[in-house]
XYZ file of C-alpha atoms in Angstrom:
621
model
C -13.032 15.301 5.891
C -15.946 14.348 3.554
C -16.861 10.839 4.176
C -20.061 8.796 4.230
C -21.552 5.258 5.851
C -19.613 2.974 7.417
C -20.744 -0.264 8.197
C -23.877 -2.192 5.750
C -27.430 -1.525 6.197
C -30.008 -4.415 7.326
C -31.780 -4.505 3.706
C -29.465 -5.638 0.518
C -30.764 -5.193 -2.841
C -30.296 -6.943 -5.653
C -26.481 -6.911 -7.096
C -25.011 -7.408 -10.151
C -21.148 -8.058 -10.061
C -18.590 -8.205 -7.761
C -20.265 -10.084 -4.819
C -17.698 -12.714 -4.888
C -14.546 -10.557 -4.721
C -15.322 -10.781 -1.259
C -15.446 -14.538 -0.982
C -11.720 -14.837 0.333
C -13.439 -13.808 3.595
C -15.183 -16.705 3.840
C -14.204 -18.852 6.940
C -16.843 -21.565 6.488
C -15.912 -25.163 4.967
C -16.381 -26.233 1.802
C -17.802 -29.768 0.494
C -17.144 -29.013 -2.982
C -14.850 -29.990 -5.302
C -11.594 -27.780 -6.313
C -11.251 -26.021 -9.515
C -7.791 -25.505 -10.183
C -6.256 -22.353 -10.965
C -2.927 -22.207 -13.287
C -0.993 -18.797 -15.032
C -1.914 -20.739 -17.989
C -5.577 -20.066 -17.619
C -7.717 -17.279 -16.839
C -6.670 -15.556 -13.142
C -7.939 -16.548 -9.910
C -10.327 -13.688 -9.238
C -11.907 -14.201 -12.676
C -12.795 -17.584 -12.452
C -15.366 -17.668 -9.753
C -17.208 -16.057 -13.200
C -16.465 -19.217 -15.653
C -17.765 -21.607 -12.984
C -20.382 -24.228 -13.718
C -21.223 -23.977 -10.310
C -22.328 -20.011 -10.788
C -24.629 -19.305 -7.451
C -25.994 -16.955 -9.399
C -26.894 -19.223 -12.432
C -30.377 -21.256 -11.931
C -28.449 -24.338 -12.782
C -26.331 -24.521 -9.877
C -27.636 -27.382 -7.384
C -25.941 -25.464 -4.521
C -28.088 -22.625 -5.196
C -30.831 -25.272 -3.760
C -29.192 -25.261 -0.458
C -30.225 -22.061 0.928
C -33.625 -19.498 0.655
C -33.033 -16.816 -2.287
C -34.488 -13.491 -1.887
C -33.645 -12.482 -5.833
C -30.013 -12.160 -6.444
C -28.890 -10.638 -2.717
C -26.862 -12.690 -0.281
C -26.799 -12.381 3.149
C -23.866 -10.689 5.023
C -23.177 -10.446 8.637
C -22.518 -7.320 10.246
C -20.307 -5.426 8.026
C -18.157 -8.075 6.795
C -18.011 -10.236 3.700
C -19.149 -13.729 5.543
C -20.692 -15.470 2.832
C -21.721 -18.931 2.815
C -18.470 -21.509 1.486
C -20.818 -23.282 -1.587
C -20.028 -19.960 -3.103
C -16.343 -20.401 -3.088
C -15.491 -22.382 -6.729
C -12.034 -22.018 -6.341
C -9.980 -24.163 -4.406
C -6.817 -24.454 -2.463
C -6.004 -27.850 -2.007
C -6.818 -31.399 -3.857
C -9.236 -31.854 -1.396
C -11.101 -28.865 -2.004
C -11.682 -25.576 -0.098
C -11.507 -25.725 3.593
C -12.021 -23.345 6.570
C -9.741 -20.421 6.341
C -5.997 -21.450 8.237
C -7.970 -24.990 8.446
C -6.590 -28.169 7.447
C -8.509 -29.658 4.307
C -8.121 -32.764 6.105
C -7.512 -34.475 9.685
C -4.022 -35.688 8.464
C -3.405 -32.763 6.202
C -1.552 -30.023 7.954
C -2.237 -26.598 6.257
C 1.200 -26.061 5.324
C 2.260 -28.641 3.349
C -0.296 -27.961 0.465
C 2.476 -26.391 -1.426
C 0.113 -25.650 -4.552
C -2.737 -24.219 -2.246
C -0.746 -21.925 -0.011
C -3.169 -18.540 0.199
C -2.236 -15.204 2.189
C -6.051 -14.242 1.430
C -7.039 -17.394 2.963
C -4.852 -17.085 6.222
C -5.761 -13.952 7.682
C -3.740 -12.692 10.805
C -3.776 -8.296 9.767
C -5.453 -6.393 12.093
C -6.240 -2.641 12.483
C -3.099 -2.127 14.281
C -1.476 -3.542 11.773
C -2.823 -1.350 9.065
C -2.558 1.648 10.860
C 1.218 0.896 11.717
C 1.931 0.509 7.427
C 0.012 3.287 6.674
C 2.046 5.466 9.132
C 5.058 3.550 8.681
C 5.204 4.557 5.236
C 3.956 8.346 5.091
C 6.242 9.154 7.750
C 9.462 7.963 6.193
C 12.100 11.183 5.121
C 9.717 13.307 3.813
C 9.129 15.101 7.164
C 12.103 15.620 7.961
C 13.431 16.959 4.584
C 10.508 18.250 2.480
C 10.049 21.067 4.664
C 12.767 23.198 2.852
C 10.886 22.756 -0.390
C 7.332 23.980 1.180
C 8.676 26.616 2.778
C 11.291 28.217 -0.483
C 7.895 28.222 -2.830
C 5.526 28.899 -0.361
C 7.714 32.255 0.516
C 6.147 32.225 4.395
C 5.729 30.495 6.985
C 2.075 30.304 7.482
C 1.775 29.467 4.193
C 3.660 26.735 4.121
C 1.631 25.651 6.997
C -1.107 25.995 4.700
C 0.613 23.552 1.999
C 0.636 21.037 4.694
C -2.485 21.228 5.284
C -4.020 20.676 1.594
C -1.337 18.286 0.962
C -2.724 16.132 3.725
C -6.605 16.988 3.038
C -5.715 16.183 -0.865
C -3.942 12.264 0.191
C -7.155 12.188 2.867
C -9.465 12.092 -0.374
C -7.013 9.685 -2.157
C -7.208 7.211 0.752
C -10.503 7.105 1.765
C -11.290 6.408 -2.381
C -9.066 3.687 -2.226
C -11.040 2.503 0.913
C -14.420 2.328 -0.664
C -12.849 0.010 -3.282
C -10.994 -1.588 -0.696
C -14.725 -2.591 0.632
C -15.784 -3.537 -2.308
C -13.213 -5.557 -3.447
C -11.334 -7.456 -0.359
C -8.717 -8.897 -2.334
C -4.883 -8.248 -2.151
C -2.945 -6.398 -4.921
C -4.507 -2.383 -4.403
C -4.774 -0.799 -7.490
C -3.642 -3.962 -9.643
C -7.073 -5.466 -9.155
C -9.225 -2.464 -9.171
C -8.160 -1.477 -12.531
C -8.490 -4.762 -13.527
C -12.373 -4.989 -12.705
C -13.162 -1.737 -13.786
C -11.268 -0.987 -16.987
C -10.134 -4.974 -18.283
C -6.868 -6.788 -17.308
C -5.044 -4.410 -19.812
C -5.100 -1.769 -17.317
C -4.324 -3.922 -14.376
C -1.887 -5.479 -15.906
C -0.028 -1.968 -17.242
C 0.070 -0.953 -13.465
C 1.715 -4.034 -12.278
C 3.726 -3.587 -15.146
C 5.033 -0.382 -13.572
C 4.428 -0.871 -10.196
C 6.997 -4.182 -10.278
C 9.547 -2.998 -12.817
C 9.542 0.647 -11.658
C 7.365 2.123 -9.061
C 7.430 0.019 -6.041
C 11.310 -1.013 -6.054
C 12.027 2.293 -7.330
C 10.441 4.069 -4.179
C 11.631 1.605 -2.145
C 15.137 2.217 -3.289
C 14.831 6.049 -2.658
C 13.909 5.394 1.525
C 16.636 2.635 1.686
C 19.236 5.519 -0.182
C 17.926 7.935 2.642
C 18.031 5.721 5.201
C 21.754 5.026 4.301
C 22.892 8.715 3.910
C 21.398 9.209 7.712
C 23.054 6.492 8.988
C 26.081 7.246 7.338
C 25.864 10.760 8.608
C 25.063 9.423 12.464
C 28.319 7.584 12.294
C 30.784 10.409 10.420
C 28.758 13.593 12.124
C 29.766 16.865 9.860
C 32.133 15.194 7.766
C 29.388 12.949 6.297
C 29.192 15.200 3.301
C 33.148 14.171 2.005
C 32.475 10.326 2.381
C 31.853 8.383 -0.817
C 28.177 7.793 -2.307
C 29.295 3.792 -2.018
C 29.343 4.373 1.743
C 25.610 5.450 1.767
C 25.344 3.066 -0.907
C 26.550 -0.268 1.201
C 24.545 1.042 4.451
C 21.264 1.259 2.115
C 21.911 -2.557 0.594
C 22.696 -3.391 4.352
C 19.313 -2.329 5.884
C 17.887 -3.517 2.825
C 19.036 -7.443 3.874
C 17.364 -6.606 7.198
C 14.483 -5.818 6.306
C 13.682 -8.707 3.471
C 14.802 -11.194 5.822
C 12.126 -9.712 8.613
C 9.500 -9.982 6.083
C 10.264 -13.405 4.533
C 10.363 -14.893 8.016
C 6.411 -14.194 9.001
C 4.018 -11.978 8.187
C 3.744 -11.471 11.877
C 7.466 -10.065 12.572
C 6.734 -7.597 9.709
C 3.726 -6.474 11.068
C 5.395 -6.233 14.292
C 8.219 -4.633 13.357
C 6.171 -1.986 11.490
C 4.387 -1.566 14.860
C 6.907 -0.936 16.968
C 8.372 1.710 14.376
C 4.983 3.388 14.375
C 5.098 4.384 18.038
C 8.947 4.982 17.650
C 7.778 7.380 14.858
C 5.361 9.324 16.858
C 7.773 9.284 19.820
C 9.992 10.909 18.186
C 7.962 13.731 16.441
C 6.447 14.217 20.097
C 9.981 15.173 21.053
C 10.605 17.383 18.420
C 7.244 19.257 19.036
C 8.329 19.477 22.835
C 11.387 20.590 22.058
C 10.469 23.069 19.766
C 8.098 24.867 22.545
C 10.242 24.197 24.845
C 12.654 26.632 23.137
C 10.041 28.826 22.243
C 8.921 29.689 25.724
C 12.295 29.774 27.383
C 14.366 31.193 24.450
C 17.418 28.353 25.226
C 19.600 27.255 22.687
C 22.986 25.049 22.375
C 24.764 28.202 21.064
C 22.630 30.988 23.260
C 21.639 32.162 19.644
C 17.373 31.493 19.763
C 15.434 32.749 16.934
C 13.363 35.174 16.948
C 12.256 36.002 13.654
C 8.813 33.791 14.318
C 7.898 37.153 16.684
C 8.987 39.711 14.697
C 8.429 38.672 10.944
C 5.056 37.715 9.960
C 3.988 34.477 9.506
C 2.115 35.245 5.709
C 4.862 37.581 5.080
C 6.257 37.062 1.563
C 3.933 34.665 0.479
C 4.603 33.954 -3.086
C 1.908 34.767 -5.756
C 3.145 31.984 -7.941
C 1.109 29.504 -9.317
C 3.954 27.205 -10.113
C 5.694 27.889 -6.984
C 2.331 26.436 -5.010
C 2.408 23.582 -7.855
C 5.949 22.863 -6.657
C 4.951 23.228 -2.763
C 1.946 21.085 -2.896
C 3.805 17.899 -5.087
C 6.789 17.971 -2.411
C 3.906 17.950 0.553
C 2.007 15.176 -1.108
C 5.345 13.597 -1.154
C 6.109 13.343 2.249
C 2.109 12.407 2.560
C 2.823 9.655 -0.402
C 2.007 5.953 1.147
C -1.280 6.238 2.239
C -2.592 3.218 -0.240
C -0.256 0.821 1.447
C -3.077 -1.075 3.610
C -4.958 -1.810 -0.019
C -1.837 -4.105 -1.404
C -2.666 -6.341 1.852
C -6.695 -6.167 2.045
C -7.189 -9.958 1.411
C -5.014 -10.451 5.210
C -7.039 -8.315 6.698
C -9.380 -10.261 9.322
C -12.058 -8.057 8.950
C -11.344 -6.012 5.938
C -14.579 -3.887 5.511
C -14.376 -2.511 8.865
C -10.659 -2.333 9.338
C -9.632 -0.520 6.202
C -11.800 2.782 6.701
C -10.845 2.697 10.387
C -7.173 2.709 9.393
C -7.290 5.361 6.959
C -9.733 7.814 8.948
C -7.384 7.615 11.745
C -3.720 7.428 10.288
C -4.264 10.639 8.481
C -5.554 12.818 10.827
C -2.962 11.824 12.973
C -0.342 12.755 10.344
C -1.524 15.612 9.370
C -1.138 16.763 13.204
C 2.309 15.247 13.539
C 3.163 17.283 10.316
C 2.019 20.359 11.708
C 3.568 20.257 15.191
C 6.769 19.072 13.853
C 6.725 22.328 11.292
C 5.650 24.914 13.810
C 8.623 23.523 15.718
C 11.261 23.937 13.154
C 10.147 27.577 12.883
C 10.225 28.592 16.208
C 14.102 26.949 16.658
C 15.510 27.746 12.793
C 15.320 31.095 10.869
C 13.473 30.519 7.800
C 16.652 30.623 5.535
C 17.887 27.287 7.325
C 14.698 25.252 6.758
C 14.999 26.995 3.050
C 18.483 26.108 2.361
C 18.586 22.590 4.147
C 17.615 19.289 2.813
C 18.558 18.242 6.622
C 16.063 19.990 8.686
C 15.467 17.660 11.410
C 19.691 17.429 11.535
C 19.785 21.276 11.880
C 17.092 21.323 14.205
C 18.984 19.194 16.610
C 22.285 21.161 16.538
C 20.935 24.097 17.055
C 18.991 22.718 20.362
C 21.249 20.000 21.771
C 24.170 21.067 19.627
C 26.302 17.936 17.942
C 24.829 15.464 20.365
C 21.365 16.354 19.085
C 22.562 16.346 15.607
C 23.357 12.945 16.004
C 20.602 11.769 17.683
C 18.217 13.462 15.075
C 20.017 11.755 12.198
C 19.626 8.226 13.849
C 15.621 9.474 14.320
C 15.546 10.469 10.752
C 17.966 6.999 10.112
C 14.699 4.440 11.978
C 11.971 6.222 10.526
C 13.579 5.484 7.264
C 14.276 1.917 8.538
C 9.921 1.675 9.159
C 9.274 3.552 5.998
C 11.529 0.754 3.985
C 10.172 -2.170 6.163
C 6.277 -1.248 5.149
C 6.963 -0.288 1.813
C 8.702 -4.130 1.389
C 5.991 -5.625 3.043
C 3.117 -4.189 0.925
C 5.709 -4.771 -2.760
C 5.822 -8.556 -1.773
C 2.016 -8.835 -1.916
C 2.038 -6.664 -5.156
C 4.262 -9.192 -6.827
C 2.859 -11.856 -5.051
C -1.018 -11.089 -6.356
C 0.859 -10.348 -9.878
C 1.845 -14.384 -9.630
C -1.181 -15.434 -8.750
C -3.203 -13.344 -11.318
C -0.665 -14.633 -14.163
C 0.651 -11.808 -14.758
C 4.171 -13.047 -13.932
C 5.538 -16.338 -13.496
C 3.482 -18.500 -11.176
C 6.765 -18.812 -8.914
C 6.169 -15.162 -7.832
C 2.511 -16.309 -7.087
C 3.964 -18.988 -4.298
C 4.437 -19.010 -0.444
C 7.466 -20.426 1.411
C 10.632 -21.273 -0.219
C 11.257 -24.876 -2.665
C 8.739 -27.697 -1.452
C 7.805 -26.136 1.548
C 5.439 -23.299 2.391
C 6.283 -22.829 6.107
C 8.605 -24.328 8.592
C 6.932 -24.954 12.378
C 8.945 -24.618 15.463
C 8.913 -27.397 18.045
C 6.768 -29.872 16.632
C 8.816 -33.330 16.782
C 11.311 -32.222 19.904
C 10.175 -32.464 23.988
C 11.412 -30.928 26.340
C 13.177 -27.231 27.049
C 13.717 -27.069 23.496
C 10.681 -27.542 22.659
C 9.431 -24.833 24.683
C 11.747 -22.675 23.837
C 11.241 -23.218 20.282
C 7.365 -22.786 20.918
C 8.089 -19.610 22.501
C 9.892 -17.824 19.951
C 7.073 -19.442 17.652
C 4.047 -17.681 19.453
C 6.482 -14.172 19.154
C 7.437 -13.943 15.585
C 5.739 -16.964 13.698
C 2.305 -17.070 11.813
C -0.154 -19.721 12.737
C 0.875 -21.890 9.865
C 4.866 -21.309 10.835
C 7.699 -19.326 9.735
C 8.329 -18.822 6.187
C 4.466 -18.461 5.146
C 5.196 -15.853 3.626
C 5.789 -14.624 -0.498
C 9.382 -15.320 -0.326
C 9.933 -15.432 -4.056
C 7.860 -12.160 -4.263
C 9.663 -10.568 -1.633
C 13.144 -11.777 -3.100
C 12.039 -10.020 -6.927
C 11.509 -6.978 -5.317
C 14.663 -6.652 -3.300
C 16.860 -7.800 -5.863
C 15.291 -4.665 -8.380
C 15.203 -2.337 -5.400
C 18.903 -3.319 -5.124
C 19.779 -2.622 -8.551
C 18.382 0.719 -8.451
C 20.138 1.473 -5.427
C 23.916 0.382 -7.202
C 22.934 2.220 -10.661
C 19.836 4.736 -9.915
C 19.923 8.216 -9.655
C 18.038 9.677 -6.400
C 16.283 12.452 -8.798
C 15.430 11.034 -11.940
C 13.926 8.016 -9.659
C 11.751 10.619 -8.137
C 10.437 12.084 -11.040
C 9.378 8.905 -12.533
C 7.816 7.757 -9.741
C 5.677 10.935 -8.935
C 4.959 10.978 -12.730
C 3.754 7.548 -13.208
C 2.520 7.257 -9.388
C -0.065 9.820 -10.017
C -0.935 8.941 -12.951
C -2.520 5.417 -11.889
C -3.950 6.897 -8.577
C -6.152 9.277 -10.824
C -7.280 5.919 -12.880
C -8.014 4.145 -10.042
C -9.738 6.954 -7.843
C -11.684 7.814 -11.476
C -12.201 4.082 -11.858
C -14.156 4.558 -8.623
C -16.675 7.102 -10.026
C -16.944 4.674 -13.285
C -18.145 1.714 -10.737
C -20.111 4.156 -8.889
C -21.855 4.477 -12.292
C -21.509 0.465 -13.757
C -22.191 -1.039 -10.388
C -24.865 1.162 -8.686
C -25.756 -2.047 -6.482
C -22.775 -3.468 -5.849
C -21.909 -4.037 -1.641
C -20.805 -1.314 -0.690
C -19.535 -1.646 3.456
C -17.751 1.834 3.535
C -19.046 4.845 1.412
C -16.858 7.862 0.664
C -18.876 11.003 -0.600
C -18.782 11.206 -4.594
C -17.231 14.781 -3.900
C -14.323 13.251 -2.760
C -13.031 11.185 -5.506
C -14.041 14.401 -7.770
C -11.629 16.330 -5.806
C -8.667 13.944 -5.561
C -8.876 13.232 -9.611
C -9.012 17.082 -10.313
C -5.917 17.973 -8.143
C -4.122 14.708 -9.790
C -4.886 16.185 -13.486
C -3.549 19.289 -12.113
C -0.726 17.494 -10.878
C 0.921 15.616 -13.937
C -0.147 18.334 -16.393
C 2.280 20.456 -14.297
C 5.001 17.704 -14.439
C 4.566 17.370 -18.272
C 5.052 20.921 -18.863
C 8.056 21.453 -16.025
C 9.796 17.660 -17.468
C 8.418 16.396 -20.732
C 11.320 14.022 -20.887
C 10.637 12.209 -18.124
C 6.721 12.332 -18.987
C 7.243 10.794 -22.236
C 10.019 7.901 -20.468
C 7.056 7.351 -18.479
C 4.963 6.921 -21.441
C 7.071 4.554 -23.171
C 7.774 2.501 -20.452
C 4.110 1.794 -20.053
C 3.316 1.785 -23.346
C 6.130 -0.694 -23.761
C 4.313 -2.975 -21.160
C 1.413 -3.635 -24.017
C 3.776 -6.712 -25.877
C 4.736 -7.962 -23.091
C 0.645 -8.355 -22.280
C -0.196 -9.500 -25.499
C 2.484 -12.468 -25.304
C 2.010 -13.008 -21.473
C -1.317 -12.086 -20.700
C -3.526 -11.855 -23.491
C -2.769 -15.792 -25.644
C -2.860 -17.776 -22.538
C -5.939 -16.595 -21.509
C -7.357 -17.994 -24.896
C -7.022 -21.126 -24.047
C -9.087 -20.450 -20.861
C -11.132 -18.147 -22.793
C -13.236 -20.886 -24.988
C -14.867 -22.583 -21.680
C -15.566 -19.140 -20.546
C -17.464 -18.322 -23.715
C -18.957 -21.374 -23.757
C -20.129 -20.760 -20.020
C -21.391 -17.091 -21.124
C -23.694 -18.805 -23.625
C -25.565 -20.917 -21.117
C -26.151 -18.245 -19.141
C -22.880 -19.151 -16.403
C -20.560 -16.135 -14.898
C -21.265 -12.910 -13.569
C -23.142 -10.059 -15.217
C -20.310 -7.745 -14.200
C -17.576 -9.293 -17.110
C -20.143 -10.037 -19.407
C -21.771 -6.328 -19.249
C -18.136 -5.354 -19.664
C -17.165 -7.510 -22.834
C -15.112 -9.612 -20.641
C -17.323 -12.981 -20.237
């Protein structure tokens, strides 16, 4: 895998723009005065530019406080660890404080209901990332794609082969999206890096269909899944007569589970998604095992074992289709799809530059390999017109080795990797909604933590005795720093409630379509938005590097991609056209006039020579 520096070099020159994206890394205090942040006015990340306290305008008296060396700033190691004067926005009435701090002796960090800040209460790790990432590639996909690779592949090696660009091709994806993770350490993913890049139009036409459509759409599709396997655990082979409201009311069910794990703590999320990771791998271990298992010793549940991986071979009937790879390739990118999940939840990250190429330069790999194994083990135990014919592979799989007893157990497999795959996927949609409050994008509500006048709830702090420690006990397992409860509930709570309509009225394939139509479609802006910052920004911090072959790549294959889909479905390109396209009123009255208000001080600031060079350069002072 092409992929550059990691980590920042000794010498910084001079830099022009985004410096202070990084600035919710900051764990220093703060003597300054707050500036407040409302929907009404200009978002969060853009007012550090319409500050009269610019460090980078000669004016500022802070800028006094410490030796310049031209415009560069001094970082530690590889992280963002600027100095607090820096930091013009605020979180409290009492200004910015250290980072899961309180802003006071008295003042306990979770009672500033108006200050509350996932960005500036770190607790992700790179466990934690690796665990989403996985969490959410390995979902269904695995264990029912591998029908549509193999029918338009035509062999089995090629298929193999499919699998293997499919993962290379989401590789380059994710390790773009890491670079402008580096760069710009703030929650929200692609929301915010179109937003730098391109203007708040674009950003705000992704979280347009990200909120409405993408992320509670796809979200709805694993808990759907996740509700047919269950289903089918329960029932066994008469699954297939029950009624869709059965899969239906098991999908709303796990649905409730999960929301309520992730409104609870970040920290039972996390862990939750961890444990699921190893459960994941566990299990594709076992099929892999299996698999050879059979392979060397021939046995069977029925006495039947295939043999037409000997005697057939493996490139044999390879189709010579163009479309047919086109088809192969989008339904192994699906089951790769997932692999930005880490970038919704950068600004949690304790130590974000280092973390985030770490997680995606080993979650990847790793899936690729699972993918592999797991395939190489389906053909050695199922003919070829099985895996072709199923969209139950893993369920076949398991009858044919352990007969109905592994058909079950395979289903509940297939059932809790769906249950991860949902549980990630809701934890990274939160923050997407979540930033979108924040940003003004949607209702400030959406931008709060905790739930009415509170923003967390601690365990065991006015009882003694076994109470007490009990409570402080289940506190240290499941509860943030802060408490329980600090944690996007309103966010999360949007989300679920539009995941939940889709699941009552959506259909499984038209969801699909729109969401690999519309998915793709921003990934190519943002991956080319990486190339046009590689171009803007020469200068700008950089802590992780990707080669500028790889973002070439990804954006090619992506054009490739939804050209495809808008000549196969030009229906469903064009609904995806004029959903987004509808999403430009809705800026103009939500976005665009209460940012004029805002707008006059920043103009005013632009003329004295206050805000970055980045919006200015851009037409966005």
């Amino acid at each position: 895998m092409a992929y550059a520096s990691l980590g920042a070099s000794s010498a910084h020159p001079p830099r022009d723009s985004l410096e202070l994206a990084s600035l919710a890394s900051s764990s220093h205090a703060s003597p300054r005065d707050s500036i407040s942040s409302s929907p009404s006015g200009a978002p969060s990340s853009r007012k550090l530019s319409f500050s009269d306290e610019d460090p980078l305008a000669d004016n500022n008296a802070a800028s006094g406080q410490r030796p310049r060396h031209g415009r560069s700033y001094s970082v530690v190691s590889s992280t963002f660890d600027y100095a607090s004067n820096l930091f013009p926005l605020s979180t409290s009435a009492a200004g910015y404080t250290a980072i899961g701090a309180p802003s006071s002796a008295t003042l306990d960090p979770t009672n500033a209901l108006n200050g509350a800040s996932l960005e500036k209460h770190k607790t992700l790790t790179y466990l934690n990332g690796l665990s989403l990432v996985v969490g959410l590639i390995i979902g269904s996909g695995i264990f029912s794609s591998p029908s549509q690779v193999n029918s338009n592949a035509g062999s089995p090696g090629a298929s193999l082969l499919v699998w293997v660009i499919a993962g290379m091709l989401a590789w380059t994806g994710a390790a773009s999206y890491a670079e402008l993770g580096g760069a710009i350490p703030l929650n929200g993913g692609a929301q915010v890096y179109l937003s730098k890049i391109f203007g708040e139009w674009a950003g705000f036409l992704f979280t347009w269909d990200a909120v409405c459509v993408l992320k509670p759409g796809s979200t709805a599709i694993i808990a759907i899944i996740f509700g047919e396997y269950v289903v089918r655990a329960m029932v066994g082979p008469d699954a297939a007569h029950v009624s869709v409201w059965a899969n239906k009311g098991a999908a709303l069910v796990g649905l409730v589970i999960v929301t309520l794990i992730n409104c609870i703590s970040t920290k039972l999320g996390a862990r939750t998604a961890n444990v699921f990771m190893f459960l994941k791998f566990i299990a594709l271990l076992g099929v892999t095992v299996m698999g050879i298992v059979v392979a060397v010793t021939g046995w069977t549940w029925d006495g039947k074992p295939n043999t037409e991986w000997k005697t057939r071979g493996w490139f044999e009937g390879t189709s010579t289709s163009v479309s047919n790879w086109a088809v192969a390739l989008y339904a192994g990118l699906w089951a790769f799809d997932g692999w930005d999940n880490t970038n919704y939840v950068t600004g949690e990250f304790i130590n974000p530059s280092r973390d985030l190429p770490r997680v995606i330069h080993t979650s990847l790999p790793l899936v690729i390999l699972a993918y592999i194994l797991a395939n190489l083990s389906y053909f050695f135990v199922l003919p070829s017109s099985v895996i072709e014919s199923s969209n139950t592979v893993a369920v076949a799989f398991g009858a044919k080795v352990l007969g109905p007893v592994g058909s079950m157990l395979l289903a509940l497999i297939v059932a809790g990797s769906c249950f991860g795959a949902l549980n990630a996927s809701l934890f990274t949609s939160g923050r997407l909604v979540y930033a979108a409050g924040k940003e003004g994008y949607f209702p400030s509500v959406f931008g709060k933590i905790g739930f009415g006048n509170r923003t967390a709830v601690r365990l065991g702090s006015t009882r003694t005795g076994r109470s007490s420690r009990f409570a402080k006990g289940i506190s240290a397992l499941i509860a943030d720093d802060a408490g329980l409860f600090f944690t996007p509930i309103n966010a999360m709570l949007l989300n679920s409630t539009l995941c939940a309509i889709y699941i009552v009225v959506g259909e499984f394939s038209t969801l699909l379509t729109f969401y690999g139509v519309a998915g793709y479609t921003f990934y190519f802006l943002t991956v080319l938005g990486l190339i046009v910052l590689r171009v803007k920004e020469p200068q700008l911090e950089r802590p992780y590097k990707t080669w500028i072959t790889t973002p070439i790549i990804f954006c090619c294959v992506s054009i490739f991609l939804l050209s495809r889909a808008a000549l196969a479905d030009p229906f469903q390109t064009l609904l995806v056209v004029g959903f987004t396209v509808a999403g430009v009123p809705v800026y103009l009255w939500r976005v665009k006039r209460s940012r004029k208000r805002g707008g006059r001080r920043a103009a005013a600031d632009s003329e004295k020579g206050v805000g970055w060079k980045f919006w200015r350069r851009w037409g966005r002072g």
